[in-house]
N, CA, C and O atoms as a GROMACS GRO file, in nm:
protein
  456
    1GLN      N    1 -22.189  -8.075   2.827
    1GLN     CA    2 -22.272  -7.995   2.917
    1GLN      C    3 -22.201  -7.866   2.950
    1GLN      O    4 -22.079  -7.861   2.966
    2VAL      N    5 -22.280  -7.761   2.961
    2VAL     CA    6 -22.230  -7.629   2.999
    2VAL      C    7 -22.318  -7.576   3.111
    2VAL      O    8 -22.441  -7.581   3.103
    3GLN      N    9 -22.255  -7.524   3.214
    3GLN     CA   10 -22.330  -7.463   3.324
    3GLN      C   11 -22.304  -7.312   3.320
    3GLN      O   12 -22.193  -7.266   3.295
    4LEU      N   13 -22.410  -7.236   3.345
    4LEU     CA   14 -22.402  -7.090   3.339
    4LEU      C   15 -22.458  -7.031   3.467
    4LEU      O   16 -22.564  -7.071   3.515
    5VAL      N   17 -22.387  -6.934   3.522
    5VAL     CA   18 -22.432  -6.866   3.643
    5VAL      C   19 -22.422  -6.716   3.622
    5VAL      O   20 -22.315  -6.661   3.597
    6GLU      N   21 -22.537  -6.650   3.632
    6GLU     CA   22 -22.541  -6.505   3.616
    6GLU      C   23 -22.520  -6.435   3.751
    6GLU      O   24 -22.545  -6.492   3.857
    7SER      N   25 -22.475  -6.312   3.742
    7SER     CA   26 -22.458  -6.228   3.862
    7SER      C   27 -22.470  -6.082   3.822
    7SER      O   28 -22.462  -6.046   3.705
    8GLY      N   29 -22.490  -5.996   3.923
    8GLY     CA   30 -22.485  -5.853   3.899
    8GLY      C   31 -22.618  -5.783   3.884
    8GLY      O   32 -22.621  -5.662   3.866
    9GLY      N   33 -22.729  -5.855   3.891
    9GLY     CA   34 -22.858  -5.789   3.882
    9GLY      C   35 -22.887  -5.708   4.006
    9GLY      O   36 -22.812  -5.713   4.104
   10GLY      N   37 -22.995  -5.632   4.002
   10GLY     CA   38 -23.032  -5.553   4.118
   10GLY      C   39 -23.126  -5.441   4.083
   10GLY      O   40 -23.188  -5.440   3.976
   11LEU      N   41 -23.137  -5.347   4.175
   11LEU     CA   42 -23.226  -5.232   4.158
   11LEU      C   43 -23.146  -5.110   4.118
   11LEU      O   44 -23.043  -5.080   4.178
   12VAL      N   45 -23.192  -5.040   4.017
   12VAL     CA   46 -23.125  -4.920   3.969
   12VAL      C   47 -23.230  -4.817   3.930
   12VAL      O   48 -23.340  -4.852   3.889
   13GLN      N   49 -23.197  -4.691   3.944
   13GLN     CA   50 -23.290  -4.585   3.908
   13GLN      C   51 -23.291  -4.562   3.756
   13GLN      O   52 -23.193  -4.590   3.688
   14PRO      N   53 -23.402  -4.512   3.705
   14PRO     CA   54 -23.404  -4.478   3.561
   14PRO      C   55 -23.290  -4.383   3.526
   14PRO      O   56 -23.261  -4.287   3.598
   15GLY      N   57 -23.226  -4.412   3.413
   15GLY     CA   58 -23.111  -4.334   3.371
   15GLY      C   59 -22.978  -4.388   3.421
   15GLY      O   60 -22.872  -4.344   3.378
   16GLY      N   61 -22.985  -4.483   3.512
   16GLY     CA   62 -22.865  -4.538   3.570
   16GLY      C   63 -22.802  -4.647   3.485
   16GLY      O   64 -22.848  -4.677   3.375
   17SER      N   65 -22.696  -4.705   3.540
   17SER     CA   66 -22.621  -4.811   3.470
   17SER      C   67 -22.611  -4.934   3.559
   17SER      O   68 -22.617  -4.926   3.682
   18LEU      N   69 -22.596  -5.046   3.493
   18LEU     CA   70 -22.581  -5.173   3.565
   18LEU      C   71 -22.507  -5.269   3.474
   18LEU      O   72 -22.522  -5.266   3.351
   19ARG      N   73 -22.428  -5.355   3.535
   19ARG     CA   74 -22.355  -5.456   3.458
   19ARG      C   75 -22.393  -5.594   3.512
   19ARG      O   76 -22.384  -5.619   3.632
   20VAL      N   77 -22.435  -5.682   3.423
   20VAL     CA   78 -22.461  -5.821   3.459
   20VAL      C   79 -22.357  -5.908   3.390
   20VAL      O   80 -22.313  -5.880   3.279
   21SER      N   81 -22.320  -6.014   3.459
   21SER     CA   82 -22.217  -6.103   3.407
   21SER      C   83 -22.263  -6.247   3.417
   21SER      O   84 -22.355  -6.280   3.492
   22CYS      N   85 -22.195  -6.333   3.340
   22CYS     CA   86 -22.231  -6.474   3.337
   22CYS      C   87 -22.104  -6.555   3.323
   22CYS      O   88 -22.022  -6.529   3.234
   23ALA      N   89 -22.087  -6.653   3.410
   23ALA     CA   90 -21.970  -6.739   3.406
   23ALA      C   91 -22.009  -6.878   3.357
   23ALA      O   92 -22.105  -6.937   3.406
   24ALA      N   93 -21.936  -6.927   3.260
   24ALA     CA   94 -21.962  -7.059   3.204
   24ALA      C   95 -21.860  -7.159   3.256
   24ALA      O   96 -21.744  -7.126   3.277
   25SER      N   97 -21.906  -7.282   3.277
   25SER     CA   98 -21.817  -7.391   3.317
   25SER      C   99 -21.862  -7.518   3.246
   25SER      O  100 -21.971  -7.524   3.189
   26GLY      N  101 -21.775  -7.619   3.250
   26GLY     CA  102 -21.805  -7.743   3.180
   26GLY      C  103 -21.733  -7.747   3.047
   26GLY      O  104 -21.615  -7.714   3.039
   27ASN      N  105 -21.803  -7.788   2.940
   27ASN     CA  106 -21.741  -7.800   2.808
   27ASN      C  107 -21.737  -7.665   2.737
   27ASN      O  108 -21.796  -7.647   2.631
   28THR      N  109 -21.667  -7.572   2.798
   28THR     CA  110 -21.667  -7.435   2.746
   28THR      C  111 -21.592  -7.423   2.613
   28THR      O  112 -21.617  -7.329   2.538
   29PHE      N  113 -21.502  -7.515   2.583
   29PHE     CA  114 -21.426  -7.504   2.459
   29PHE      C  115 -21.514  -7.525   2.337
   29PHE      O  116 -21.475  -7.491   2.226
   30ARG      N  117 -21.633  -7.581   2.357
   30ARG     CA  118 -21.726  -7.604   2.247
   30ARG      C  119 -21.823  -7.488   2.224
   30ARG      O  120 -21.901  -7.490   2.129
   31ILE      N  121 -21.818  -7.388   2.311
   31ILE     CA  122 -21.912  -7.277   2.299
   31ILE      C  123 -21.881  -7.193   2.177
   31ILE      O  124 -21.766  -7.153   2.158
   32SER      N  125 -21.980  -7.167   2.094
   32SER     CA  126 -21.962  -7.075   1.983
   32SER      C  127 -22.020  -6.939   2.022
   32SER      O  128 -21.945  -6.844   2.045
   33GLU      N  129 -22.146  -6.930   2.028
   33GLU     CA  130 -22.211  -6.802   2.057
   33GLU      C  131 -22.254  -6.796   2.203
   33GLU      O  132 -22.290  -6.897   2.262
   34MET      N  133 -22.251  -6.676   2.260
   34MET     CA  134 -22.307  -6.648   2.393
   34MET      C  135 -22.390  -6.522   2.383
   34MET      O  136 -22.376  -6.443   2.289
   35GLY      N  137 -22.476  -6.504   2.481
   35GLY     CA  138 -22.557  -6.383   2.475
   35GLY      C  139 -22.654  -6.372   2.590
   35GLY      O  140 -22.648  -6.447   2.687
   36TRP      N  141 -22.744  -6.276   2.575
   36TRP     CA  142 -22.843  -6.245   2.677
   36TRP      C  143 -22.982  -6.232   2.617
   36TRP      O  144 -23.002  -6.174   2.510
   37TYR      N  145 -23.078  -6.289   2.689
   37TYR     CA  146 -23.219  -6.267   2.664
   37TYR      C  147 -23.277  -6.209   2.792
   37TYR      O  148 -23.213  -6.211   2.897
   38ARG      N  149 -23.397  -6.158   2.783
   38ARG     CA  150 -23.468  -6.113   2.903
   38ARG      C  151 -23.614  -6.150   2.892
   38ARG      O  152 -23.667  -6.171   2.783
   39GLN      N  153 -23.678  -6.157   3.008
   39GLN     CA  154 -23.818  -6.199   3.011
   39GLN      C  155 -23.892  -6.128   3.122
   39GLN      O  156 -23.845  -6.118   3.235
   40VAL      N  157 -24.010  -6.079   3.087
   40VAL     CA  158 -24.103  -6.019   3.182
   40VAL      C  159 -24.214  -6.120   3.202
   40VAL      O  160 -24.257  -6.184   3.105
   41PRO      N  161 -24.263  -6.138   3.323
   41PRO     CA  162 -24.372  -6.234   3.348
   41PRO      C  163 -24.488  -6.214   3.252
   41PRO      O  164 -24.538  -6.103   3.237
   42GLY      N  165 -24.531  -6.323   3.189
   42GLY     CA  166 -24.643  -6.318   3.096
   42GLY      C  167 -24.601  -6.292   2.953
   42GLY      O  168 -24.683  -6.303   2.862
   43ASN      N  169 -24.475  -6.259   2.933
   43ASN     CA  170 -24.424  -6.234   2.797
   43ASN      C  171 -24.322  -6.339   2.757
   43ASN      O  172 -24.266  -6.409   2.841
   44ALA      N  173 -24.299  -6.348   2.626
   44ALA     CA  174 -24.198  -6.440   2.575
   44ALA      C  175 -24.058  -6.385   2.605
   44ALA      O  176 -24.038  -6.265   2.622
   45ARG      N  177 -23.964  -6.476   2.612
   45ARG     CA  178 -23.825  -6.434   2.630
   45ARG      C  179 -23.780  -6.363   2.502
   45ARG      O  180 -23.806  -6.409   2.392
   46GLU      N  181 -23.711  -6.250   2.518
   46GLU     CA  182 -23.670  -6.172   2.401
   46GLU      C  183 -23.520  -6.150   2.398
   46GLU      O  184 -23.454  -6.140   2.502
   47LEU      N  185 -23.468  -6.143   2.277
   47LEU     CA  186 -23.325  -6.123   2.258
   47LEU      C  187 -23.282  -5.986   2.306
   47LEU      O  188 -23.350  -5.886   2.284
   48VAL      N  189 -23.166  -5.983   2.373
   48VAL     CA  190 -23.105  -5.856   2.412
   48VAL      C  191 -22.979  -5.834   2.329
   48VAL      O  192 -22.967  -5.734   2.259
   49ALA      N  193 -22.885  -5.928   2.336
   49ALA     CA  194 -22.759  -5.912   2.264
   49ALA      C  195 -22.690  -6.047   2.252
   49ALA      O  196 -22.708  -6.135   2.336
   50THR      N  197 -22.610  -6.062   2.148
   50THR     CA  198 -22.534  -6.184   2.127
   50THR      C  199 -22.391  -6.150   2.088
   50THR      O  200 -22.363  -6.040   2.040
   51ILE      N  201 -22.300  -6.244   2.110
   51ILE     CA  202 -22.162  -6.227   2.068
   51ILE      C  203 -22.108  -6.364   2.026
   51ILE      O  204 -22.122  -6.462   2.099
   52THR      N  205 -22.047  -6.369   1.910
   52THR     CA  206 -21.997  -6.496   1.857
   52THR      C  207 -21.855  -6.522   1.907
   52THR      O  208 -21.795  -6.439   1.975
   53ASP      N  209 -21.803  -6.640   1.873
   53ASP     CA  210 -21.666  -6.670   1.911
   53ASP      C  211 -21.566  -6.588   1.831
   53ASP      O  212 -21.447  -6.587   1.862
   54GLY      N  213 -21.614  -6.519   1.727
   54GLY     CA  214 -21.532  -6.425   1.653
   54GLY      C  215 -21.554  -6.281   1.695
   54GLY      O  216 -21.510  -6.188   1.626
   55SER      N  217 -21.622  -6.262   1.809
   55SER     CA  218 -21.650  -6.130   1.866
   55SER      C  219 -21.744  -6.045   1.783
   55SER      O  220 -21.746  -5.923   1.798
   56ARG      N  221 -21.820  -6.108   1.695
   56ARG     CA  222 -21.922  -6.032   1.622
   56ARG      C  223 -22.043  -6.016   1.713
   56ARG      O  224 -22.090  -6.114   1.771
   57THR      N  225 -22.094  -5.894   1.725
   57THR     CA  226 -22.204  -5.866   1.816
   57THR      C  227 -22.332  -5.833   1.741
   57THR      O  228 -22.330  -5.788   1.626
   58ASN      N  229 -22.441  -5.856   1.811
   58ASN     CA  230 -22.572  -5.824   1.755
   58ASN      C  231 -22.660  -5.777   1.871
   58ASN      O  232 -22.657  -5.835   1.979
   59TYR      N  233 -22.739  -5.674   1.848
   59TYR     CA  234 -22.824  -5.618   1.952
   59TYR      C  235 -22.967  -5.605   1.902
   59TYR      O  236 -22.992  -5.583   1.784
   60ALA      N  237 -23.060  -5.618   1.996
   60ALA     CA  238 -23.197  -5.583   1.966
   60ALA      C  239 -23.203  -5.432   1.941
   60ALA      O  240 -23.125  -5.356   1.998
   61ASP      N  241 -23.295  -5.390   1.856
   61ASP     CA  242 -23.302  -5.249   1.819
   61ASP      C  243 -23.320  -5.157   1.940
   61ASP      O  244 -23.263  -5.048   1.944
   62SER      N  245 -23.398  -5.200   2.037
   62SER     CA  246 -23.426  -5.114   2.152
   62SER      C  247 -23.305  -5.094   2.241
   62SER      O  248 -23.303  -5.001   2.321
   63GLU      N  249 -23.203  -5.181   2.228
   63GLU     CA  250 -23.084  -5.170   2.312
   63GLU      C  251 -22.966  -5.107   2.240
   63GLU      O  252 -22.865  -5.074   2.301
   64GLN      N  253 -22.981  -5.091   2.109
   64GLN     CA  254 -22.870  -5.040   2.029
   64GLN      C  255 -22.821  -4.906   2.084
   64GLN      O  256 -22.899  -4.811   2.098
   65GLY      N  257 -22.694  -4.900   2.115
   65GLY     CA  258 -22.634  -4.777   2.166
   65GLY      C  259 -22.639  -4.762   2.316
   65GLY      O  260 -22.564  -4.682   2.372
   66ARG      N  261 -22.726  -4.837   2.384
   66ARG     CA  262 -22.734  -4.828   2.530
   66ARG      C  263 -22.664  -4.944   2.599
   66ARG      O  264 -22.609  -4.928   2.707
   67PHE      N  265 -22.667  -5.061   2.535
   67PHE     CA  266 -22.609  -5.181   2.595
   67PHE      C  267 -22.484  -5.221   2.518
   67PHE      O  268 -22.475  -5.202   2.397
   68THR      N  269 -22.389  -5.277   2.591
   68THR     CA  270 -22.267  -5.329   2.530
   68THR      C  271 -22.240  -5.469   2.583
   68THR      O  272 -22.229  -5.490   2.704
   69ILE      N  273 -22.229  -5.564   2.492
   69ILE     CA  274 -22.197  -5.701   2.531
   69ILE      C  275 -22.048  -5.725   2.509
   69ILE      O  276 -21.989  -5.677   2.412
   70SER      N  277 -21.987  -5.799   2.600
   70SER     CA  278 -21.846  -5.831   2.588
   70SER      C  279 -21.823  -5.973   2.637
   70SER      O  280 -21.905  -6.031   2.709
   71ARG      N  281 -21.711  -6.027   2.598
   71ARG     CA  282 -21.684  -6.168   2.630
   71ARG      C  283 -21.537  -6.184   2.662
   71ARG      O  284 -21.451  -6.129   2.594
   72ASP      N  285 -21.508  -6.260   2.766
   72ASP     CA  286 -21.372  -6.295   2.803
   72ASP      C  287 -21.353  -6.442   2.769
   72ASP      O  288 -21.408  -6.529   2.835
   73TYR      N  289 -21.274  -6.468   2.665
   73TYR     CA  290 -21.259  -6.604   2.614
   73TYR      C  291 -21.166  -6.688   2.701
   73TYR      O  292 -21.165  -6.811   2.689
   74VAL      N  293 -21.090  -6.626   2.785
   74VAL     CA  294 -21.002  -6.698   2.878
   74VAL      C  295 -21.081  -6.739   3.002
   74VAL      O  296 -21.074  -6.854   3.045
   75ARG      N  297 -21.155  -6.646   3.057
   75ARG     CA  298 -21.233  -6.674   3.179
   75ARG      C  299 -21.369  -6.735   3.147
   75ARG      O  300 -21.440  -6.777   3.238
   76ASN      N  301 -21.406  -6.740   3.019
   76ASN     CA  302 -21.535  -6.796   2.978
   76ASN      C  303 -21.651  -6.722   3.043
   76ASN      O  304 -21.741  -6.783   3.100
   77THR      N  305 -21.646  -6.592   3.032
   77THR     CA  306 -21.754  -6.509   3.084
   77THR      C  307 -21.810  -6.420   2.974
   77THR      O  308 -21.742  -6.389   2.876
   78VAL      N  309 -21.933  -6.382   2.991
   78VAL     CA  310 -21.995  -6.284   2.903
   78VAL      C  311 -22.064  -6.181   2.992
   78VAL      O  312 -22.128  -6.216   3.091
   79SER      N  313 -22.050  -6.055   2.956
   79SER     CA  314 -22.106  -5.947   3.036
   79SER      C  315 -22.193  -5.856   2.950
   79SER      O  316 -22.177  -5.846   2.829
   80LEU      N  317 -22.282  -5.790   3.018
   80LEU     CA  318 -22.370  -5.694   2.950
   80LEU      C  319 -22.366  -5.565   3.031
   80LEU      O  320 -22.416  -5.560   3.144
   81GLN      N  321 -22.309  -5.461   2.974
   81GLN     CA  322 -22.308  -5.330   3.037
   81GLN      C  323 -22.429  -5.253   2.988
   81GLN      O  324 -22.446  -5.232   2.867
   82MET      N  325 -22.515  -5.212   3.080
   82MET     CA  326 -22.638  -5.144   3.044
   82MET      C  327 -22.634  -5.001   3.095
   82MET      O  328 -22.604  -4.976   3.212
   83ARG      N  329 -22.663  -4.907   3.007
   83ARG     CA  330 -22.662  -4.764   3.041
   83ARG      C  331 -22.796  -4.702   3.007
   83ARG      O  332 -22.875  -4.760   2.933
   84SER      N  333 -22.820  -4.586   3.062
   84SER     CA  334 -22.944  -4.513   3.034
   84SER      C  335 -23.065  -4.604   3.049
   84SER      O  336 -23.153  -4.609   2.963
   85LEU      N  337 -23.068  -4.675   3.160
   85LEU     CA  338 -23.173  -4.774   3.180
   85LEU      C  339 -23.310  -4.710   3.193
   85LEU      O  340 -23.325  -4.600   3.248
   86LYS      N  341 -23.409  -4.781   3.141
   86LYS     CA  342 -23.548  -4.736   3.144
   86LYS      C  343 -23.631  -4.834   3.225
   86LYS      O  344 -23.590  -4.949   3.246
   87THR      N  345 -23.746  -4.789   3.271
   87THR     CA  346 -23.830  -4.880   3.349
   87THR      C  347 -23.869  -5.004   3.269
   87THR      O  348 -23.888  -5.112   3.324
   88GLU      N  349 -23.881  -4.987   3.138
   88GLU     CA  350 -23.918  -5.102   3.054
   88GLU      C  351 -23.805  -5.203   3.036
   88GLU      O  352 -23.825  -5.308   2.975
   89ASP      N  353 -23.687  -5.172   3.087
   89ASP     CA  354 -23.577  -5.269   3.086
   89ASP      C  355 -23.589  -5.367   3.203
   89ASP      O  356 -23.512  -5.463   3.211
   90THR      N  357 -23.682  -5.343   3.292
   90THR     CA  358 -23.703  -5.433   3.405
   90THR      C  359 -23.742  -5.571   3.355
   90THR      O  360 -23.838  -5.586   3.280
   91ALA      N  361 -23.668  -5.672   3.398
   91ALA     CA  362 -23.691  -5.809   3.352
   91ALA      C  363 -23.594  -5.902   3.423
   91ALA      O  364 -23.503  -5.857   3.494
   92VAL      N  365 -23.614  -6.030   3.404
   92VAL     CA  366 -23.512  -6.128   3.441
   92VAL      C  367 -23.422  -6.146   3.319
   92VAL      O  368 -23.470  -6.174   3.209
   93TYR      N  369 -23.293  -6.130   3.340
   93TYR     CA  370 -23.197  -6.141   3.231
   93TYR      C  371 -23.130  -6.278   3.237
   93TYR      O  372 -23.075  -6.319   3.339
   94TYR      N  373 -23.138  -6.349   3.124
   94TYR     CA  374 -23.085  -6.484   3.114
   94TYR      C  375 -22.965  -6.487   3.020
   94TYR      O  376 -22.969  -6.433   2.910
   95CYS      N  377 -22.861  -6.551   3.066
   95CYS     CA  378 -22.744  -6.575   2.984
   95CYS      C  379 -22.761  -6.708   2.911
   95CYS      O  380 -22.824  -6.800   2.964
   96TYR      N  381 -22.707  -6.719   2.790
   96TYR     CA  382 -22.708  -6.847   2.722
   96TYR      C  383 -22.573  -6.870   2.654
   96TYR      O  384 -22.497  -6.777   2.626
   97ALA      N  385 -22.547  -6.997   2.629
   97ALA     CA  386 -22.429  -7.038   2.552
   97ALA      C  387 -22.477  -7.141   2.451
   97ALA      O  388 -22.559  -7.227   2.482
   98PHE      N  389 -22.424  -7.131   2.328
   98PHE     CA  390 -22.467  -7.221   2.221
   98PHE      C  391 -22.360  -7.326   2.197
   98PHE      O  392 -22.247  -7.296   2.159
   99VAL      N  393 -22.401  -7.452   2.221
   99VAL     CA  394 -22.316  -7.569   2.193
   99VAL      C  395 -22.408  -7.674   2.135
   99VAL      O  396 -22.461  -7.757   2.209
  100ARG      N  397 -22.427  -7.674   2.004
  100ARG     CA  398 -22.522  -7.765   1.937
  100ARG      C  399 -22.665  -7.742   1.984
  100ARG      O  400 -22.754  -7.820   1.952
  101GLY      N  401 -22.687  -7.637   2.058
  101GLY     CA  402 -22.816  -7.603   2.116
  101GLY      C  403 -22.789  -7.505   2.228
  101GLY      O  404 -22.674  -7.486   2.268
  102ARG      N  405 -22.894  -7.442   2.279
  102ARG     CA  406 -22.872  -7.339   2.381
  102ARG      C  407 -22.876  -7.397   2.522
  102ARG      O  408 -22.964  -7.475   2.556
  103TYR      N  409 -22.778  -7.357   2.600
  103TYR     CA  410 -22.780  -7.379   2.744
  103TYR      C  411 -22.814  -7.246   2.809
  103TYR      O  412 -22.772  -7.140   2.762
  104TRP      N  413 -22.890  -7.253   2.918
  104TRP     CA  414 -22.938  -7.131   2.985
  104TRP      C  415 -22.893  -7.126   3.129
  104TRP      O  416 -22.881  -7.228   3.196
  105GLY      N  417 -22.869  -7.004   3.177
  105GLY     CA  418 -22.853  -6.983   3.318
  105GLY      C  419 -22.989  -6.969   3.384
  105GLY      O  420 -23.092  -6.977   3.318
  106ARG      N  421 -22.989  -6.947   3.515
  106ARG     CA  422 -23.115  -6.937   3.590
  106ARG      C  423 -23.171  -6.795   3.588
  106ARG      O  424 -23.286  -6.773   3.627
  107GLY      N  425 -23.092  -6.700   3.545
  107GLY     CA  426 -23.141  -6.564   3.534
  107GLY      C  427 -23.104  -6.477   3.654
  107GLY      O  428 -23.080  -6.525   3.764
  108THR      N  429 -23.101  -6.347   3.628
  108THR     CA  430 -23.078  -6.249   3.733
  108THR      C  431 -23.176  -6.134   3.714
  108THR      O  432 -23.195  -6.084   3.602
  109GLN      N  433 -23.238  -6.092   3.824
  109GLN     CA  434 -23.341  -5.989   3.816
  109GLN      C  435 -23.278  -5.851   3.804
  109GLN      O  436 -23.189  -5.815   3.881
  110VAL      N  437 -23.325  -5.774   3.706
  110VAL     CA  438 -23.288  -5.634   3.692
  110VAL      C  439 -23.416  -5.552   3.706
  110VAL      O  440 -23.512  -5.571   3.631
  111THR      N  441 -23.417  -5.462   3.802
  111THR     CA  442 -23.534  -5.377   3.826
  111THR      C  443 -23.492  -5.232   3.812
  111THR      O  444 -23.402  -5.185   3.881
  112VAL      N  445 -23.560  -5.161   3.723
  112VAL     CA  446 -23.533  -5.018   3.701
  112VAL      C  447 -23.653  -4.942   3.755
  112VAL      O  448 -23.762  -4.946   3.698
  113SER      N  449 -23.631  -4.873   3.864
  113SER     CA  450 -23.741  -4.805   3.930
  113SER      C  451 -23.687  -4.693   4.017
  113SER      O  452 -23.577  -4.701   4.071
  114SER      N  453 -23.768  -4.588   4.030
  114SER     CA  454 -23.730  -4.479   4.119
  114SER      C  455 -23.791  -4.498   4.256
  114SER      O  456 -23.771  -4.416   4.345
   0.00000   0.00000   0.00000
């Protein structure tokens, strides 16, 4: 079992920056991949970024160059630094960890609005 807790969401103006983080606990030594998805009410959850245990990263096309995912393998955390935020980035951001299947956090709200 892996437990995930996100933090760092909030309200930011368009063009601003925000960092969300996720702390993993439990059987963290079995985690291979970690990452972020986001979801807007009424829409499917969509990929934002992933990072493997070898630090290989992958981003959705819309986030390429604006978002940076990072991982601390000692503290078992994964973070997402978001820059040049747009109103369409507004969503609940969910952290996940892959251990024979995905474990999910409860999500953190990110609202981009003036």
